[in-house]
Coordinates of N, CA, C and O and ligand atoms in Angstrom, one line a residue:
M22 N -35.8 122.7 -36.8 CA -36.7 123.7 -37.4 C -35.9 125.0 -37.5 O -35.3 125.5 -36.6
R23 N -36.1 125.7 -38.7 CA -35.6 127.0 -38.9 C -36.7 127.9 -39.4 O -37.5 127.5 -40.2
V24 N -36.8 129.1 -38.8 CA -37.9 130.0 -39.2 C -37.3 131.2 -40.0 O -36.2 131.8 -39.6
A25 N -37.9 131.5 -41.1 CA -37.5 132.7 -41.8 C -38.8 133.6 -42.1 O -39.9 133.0 -42.2
I26 N -38.6 134.9 -42.2 CA -39.7 135.8 -42.5 C -39.3 136.6 -43.7 O -38.2 136.8 -44.0
E27 N -40.4 137.0 -44.3 CA -40.3 138.1 -45.4 C -41.0 139.3 -44.8 O -42.2 139.5 -45.0
Q28 N -40.2 140.1 -44.2 CA -40.8 141.3 -43.5 C -41.5 142.2 -44.4 O -42.5 142.8 -44.0
E29 N -41.0 142.3 -45.7 CA -41.7 143.2 -46.6 C -43.1 142.8 -47.0 O -43.9 143.5 -47.5
R30 N -43.4 141.5 -46.7 CA -44.8 141.0 -46.9 C -45.7 141.3 -45.7 O -46.9 141.2 -45.9
C31 N -45.2 141.5 -44.6 CA -45.9 141.6 -43.3 C -47.0 142.7 -43.4 O -46.7 143.8 -43.8
V32 N -48.2 142.4 -43.0 CA -49.3 143.4 -43.0 C -49.7 143.8 -41.5 O -50.7 144.3 -41.3
T33 N -48.8 143.5 -40.6 CA -48.8 143.9 -39.2 C -50.1 143.4 -38.5 O -50.6 144.1 -37.6
S34 N -50.6 142.2 -38.8 CA -51.8 141.7 -38.2 C -51.5 141.3 -36.7 O -52.4 141.3 -35.9
G35 N -50.2 140.9 -36.4 CA -49.9 140.5 -35.1 C -50.2 139.1 -34.7 O -50.0 138.7 -33.6
R36 N -50.8 138.3 -35.6 CA -51.2 136.9 -35.3 C -50.0 136.1 -34.8 O -50.1 135.3 -33.9
C37 N -48.9 136.3 -35.5 CA -47.7 135.5 -35.1 C -47.2 135.7 -33.7 O -47.0 134.8 -33.0
A38 N -47.1 137.0 -33.4 CA -46.7 137.4 -32.0 C -47.6 136.9 -31.0 O -47.3 136.6 -29.8
F39 N -48.9 136.9 -31.3 CA -49.9 136.5 -30.4 C -49.9 134.9 -30.2 O -50.0 134.4 -29.1
T40 N -49.6 134.2 -31.3 CA -49.6 132.8 -31.3 C -48.4 132.2 -30.7 O -48.4 131.2 -30.0
A41 N -47.2 132.8 -31.1 CA -45.9 132.3 -30.7 C -45.1 133.4 -30.2 O -44.1 133.8 -30.8
P42 N -45.4 134.0 -29.0 CA -44.7 135.2 -28.5 C -43.3 135.0 -28.1 O -42.5 136.0 -28.0
E43 N -42.8 133.8 -28.0 CA -41.4 133.5 -27.7 C -40.6 133.5 -28.9 O -39.3 133.5 -28.9
V44 N -41.2 133.5 -30.1 CA -40.5 133.4 -31.4 C -40.7 134.7 -32.2 O -39.7 135.1 -32.9
F45 N -41.9 135.3 -32.2 CA -42.1 136.4 -33.0 C -42.5 137.6 -32.1 O -43.2 137.5 -31.1
T46 N -42.1 138.8 -32.6 CA -42.5 140.0 -32.0 C -42.7 141.0 -33.1 O -42.6 140.7 -34.3
Q47 N -43.2 142.2 -32.8 CA -43.4 143.3 -33.8 C -42.6 144.5 -33.4 O -42.5 144.9 -32.2
N48 N -42.0 145.2 -34.4 CA -41.3 146.4 -34.1 C -42.2 147.6 -34.0 O -43.5 147.4 -34.0
D49 N -41.7 148.7 -33.8 CA -42.5 149.9 -33.6 C -43.5 150.2 -34.7 O -44.5 150.9 -34.5
D50 N -43.2 149.7 -35.9 CA -44.1 149.9 -37.0 C -45.1 148.8 -37.1 O -45.9 148.7 -38.1
G51 N -45.0 147.8 -36.2 CA -45.9 146.7 -36.3 C -45.4 145.5 -37.1 O -46.1 144.5 -37.3
L52 N -44.3 145.7 -37.7 CA -43.7 144.6 -38.6 C -43.1 143.5 -37.8 O -42.5 143.7 -36.8
V53 N -43.3 142.3 -38.3 CA -42.8 141.1 -37.6 C -41.3 141.1 -37.5 O -40.5 141.6 -38.4
E54 N -40.8 140.7 -36.4 CA -39.4 140.4 -36.2 C -39.3 139.0 -35.5 O -40.1 138.7 -34.7
V55 N -38.2 138.3 -35.8 CA -38.0 137.0 -35.3 C -37.0 137.1 -34.1 O -36.0 137.7 -34.2
L56 N -37.5 136.5 -33.0 CA -36.6 136.5 -31.8 C -35.6 135.4 -31.8 O -34.5 135.5 -31.3
T57 N -36.0 134.3 -32.4 CA -35.0 133.1 -32.6 C -35.4 132.4 -33.8 O -36.5 132.1 -34.1
E58 N -34.4 132.2 -34.7 CA -34.6 131.4 -35.9 C -34.6 129.9 -35.7 O -35.0 129.2 -36.5
R59 N -34.2 129.5 -34.5 CA -34.2 128.1 -34.1 C -35.1 127.9 -32.9 O -34.6 127.8 -31.8
P60 N -36.4 127.8 -33.1 CA -37.3 127.6 -31.9 C -37.0 126.4 -31.1 O -36.7 125.3 -31.7
A61 N -37.2 126.4 -29.8 CA -37.1 125.2 -29.0 C -38.3 124.3 -29.4 O -39.3 124.7 -29.9
A62 N -38.1 123.0 -29.0 CA -39.0 122.0 -29.4 C -40.4 122.3 -28.9 O -41.4 122.1 -29.6
D63 N -40.5 122.9 -27.7 CA -41.9 123.2 -27.2 C -42.5 124.4 -27.8 O -43.7 124.8 -27.5
Q64 N -41.8 125.1 -28.7 CA -42.4 126.2 -29.4 C -42.8 125.9 -30.9 O -43.5 126.7 -31.5
Q65 N -42.4 124.7 -31.3 CA -42.5 124.5 -32.8 C -43.9 124.3 -33.3 O -44.3 124.7 -34.4
E66 N -44.8 123.8 -32.4 CA -46.2 123.6 -32.8 C -46.8 125.0 -33.0 O -47.5 125.3 -34.0
A67 N -46.5 125.9 -32.1 CA -47.0 127.3 -32.1 C -46.5 128.0 -33.4 O -47.2 128.8 -34.0
V68 N -45.2 127.8 -33.7 CA -44.6 128.4 -34.9 C -45.3 127.9 -36.1 O -45.7 128.7 -37.0
R69 N -45.6 126.7 -36.2 CA -46.3 126.2 -37.4 C -47.7 126.8 -37.5 O -48.2 127.1 -38.6
E70 N -48.4 126.9 -36.3 CA -49.7 127.5 -36.3 C -49.6 129.0 -36.7 O -50.4 129.4 -37.5
A71 N -48.6 129.7 -36.3 CA -48.4 131.1 -36.7 C -48.2 131.2 -38.2 O -48.8 132.1 -38.8
A72 N -47.4 130.3 -38.8 CA -47.2 130.4 -40.2 C -48.5 130.1 -40.9 O -48.8 130.7 -42.0
F73 N -49.3 129.2 -40.4 CA -50.6 128.9 -41.0 C -51.6 130.1 -41.0 O -52.3 130.3 -41.9
L74 N -51.5 130.8 -39.8 CA -52.5 131.9 -39.6 C -52.1 133.2 -40.3 O -52.9 134.0 -40.5
C75 N -50.8 133.3 -40.6 CA -50.3 134.6 -41.2 C -51.1 134.9 -42.5 O -51.0 134.2 -43.4
P76 N -51.8 136.0 -42.5 CA -52.6 136.3 -43.7 C -51.7 136.8 -44.9 O -52.2 136.8 -46.0
A77 N -50.5 137.1 -44.6 CA -49.6 137.5 -45.7 C -48.6 136.5 -46.2 O -47.8 136.7 -47.1
L78 N -48.7 135.3 -45.6 CA -47.8 134.2 -46.0 C -46.3 134.7 -45.8 O -45.5 134.4 -46.7
A79 N -46.0 135.4 -44.8 CA -44.7 136.0 -44.6 C -43.8 135.1 -43.8 O -42.6 135.5 -43.6
I80 N -44.3 134.0 -43.3 CA -43.5 133.1 -42.4 C -43.2 131.8 -43.1 O -44.1 131.2 -43.5
E81 N -41.9 131.5 -43.2 CA -41.5 130.2 -43.8 C -40.9 129.3 -42.7 O -40.0 129.8 -41.9
V82 N -41.3 128.1 -42.7 CA -40.8 127.1 -41.7 C -40.1 126.1 -42.5 O -40.6 125.4 -43.4
K83 N -38.8 125.8 -42.2 CA -38.0 124.8 -42.9 C -37.6 123.7 -41.9 O -37.3 124.0 -40.7
G84 N -37.6 122.5 -42.4 CA -37.1 121.4 -41.6 C -38.1 120.9 -40.6 O -39.2 121.4 -40.6
D85 N -37.7 119.9 -39.8 CA -38.7 119.3 -38.9 C -38.7 120.0 -37.6 O -37.8 120.7 -37.2
Ligands
LIG19 S1 -48.9 137.1 -38.8 FE1 -47.9 137.6 -40.7 S2 -48.7 139.6 -41.3 FE2 -49.2 139.3 -39.1 S3 -47.6 140.3 -38.0 FE3 -47.0 138.1 -38.2 S4 -45.8 138.1 -40.1 FE4 -46.9 140.0 -40.1

């Protein structure tokens, strides 16, 4: 799995950082930042959930 974000789309809801805190965080402006583009296996379900929950569709998940 590879995770990509479109930070310019982020509306700073924080759902991703709450749902998958080992993969997503927010900068001082509240905008999403990715901690790892290659999440460990035990994080991948949470990453998919975060992408589903993001109200801005700013998270893209590629691969298995
Ligand atoms: S869930 Fe989406 S809109 Fe909210 S902080 Fe994360 S990337 Fe930004």
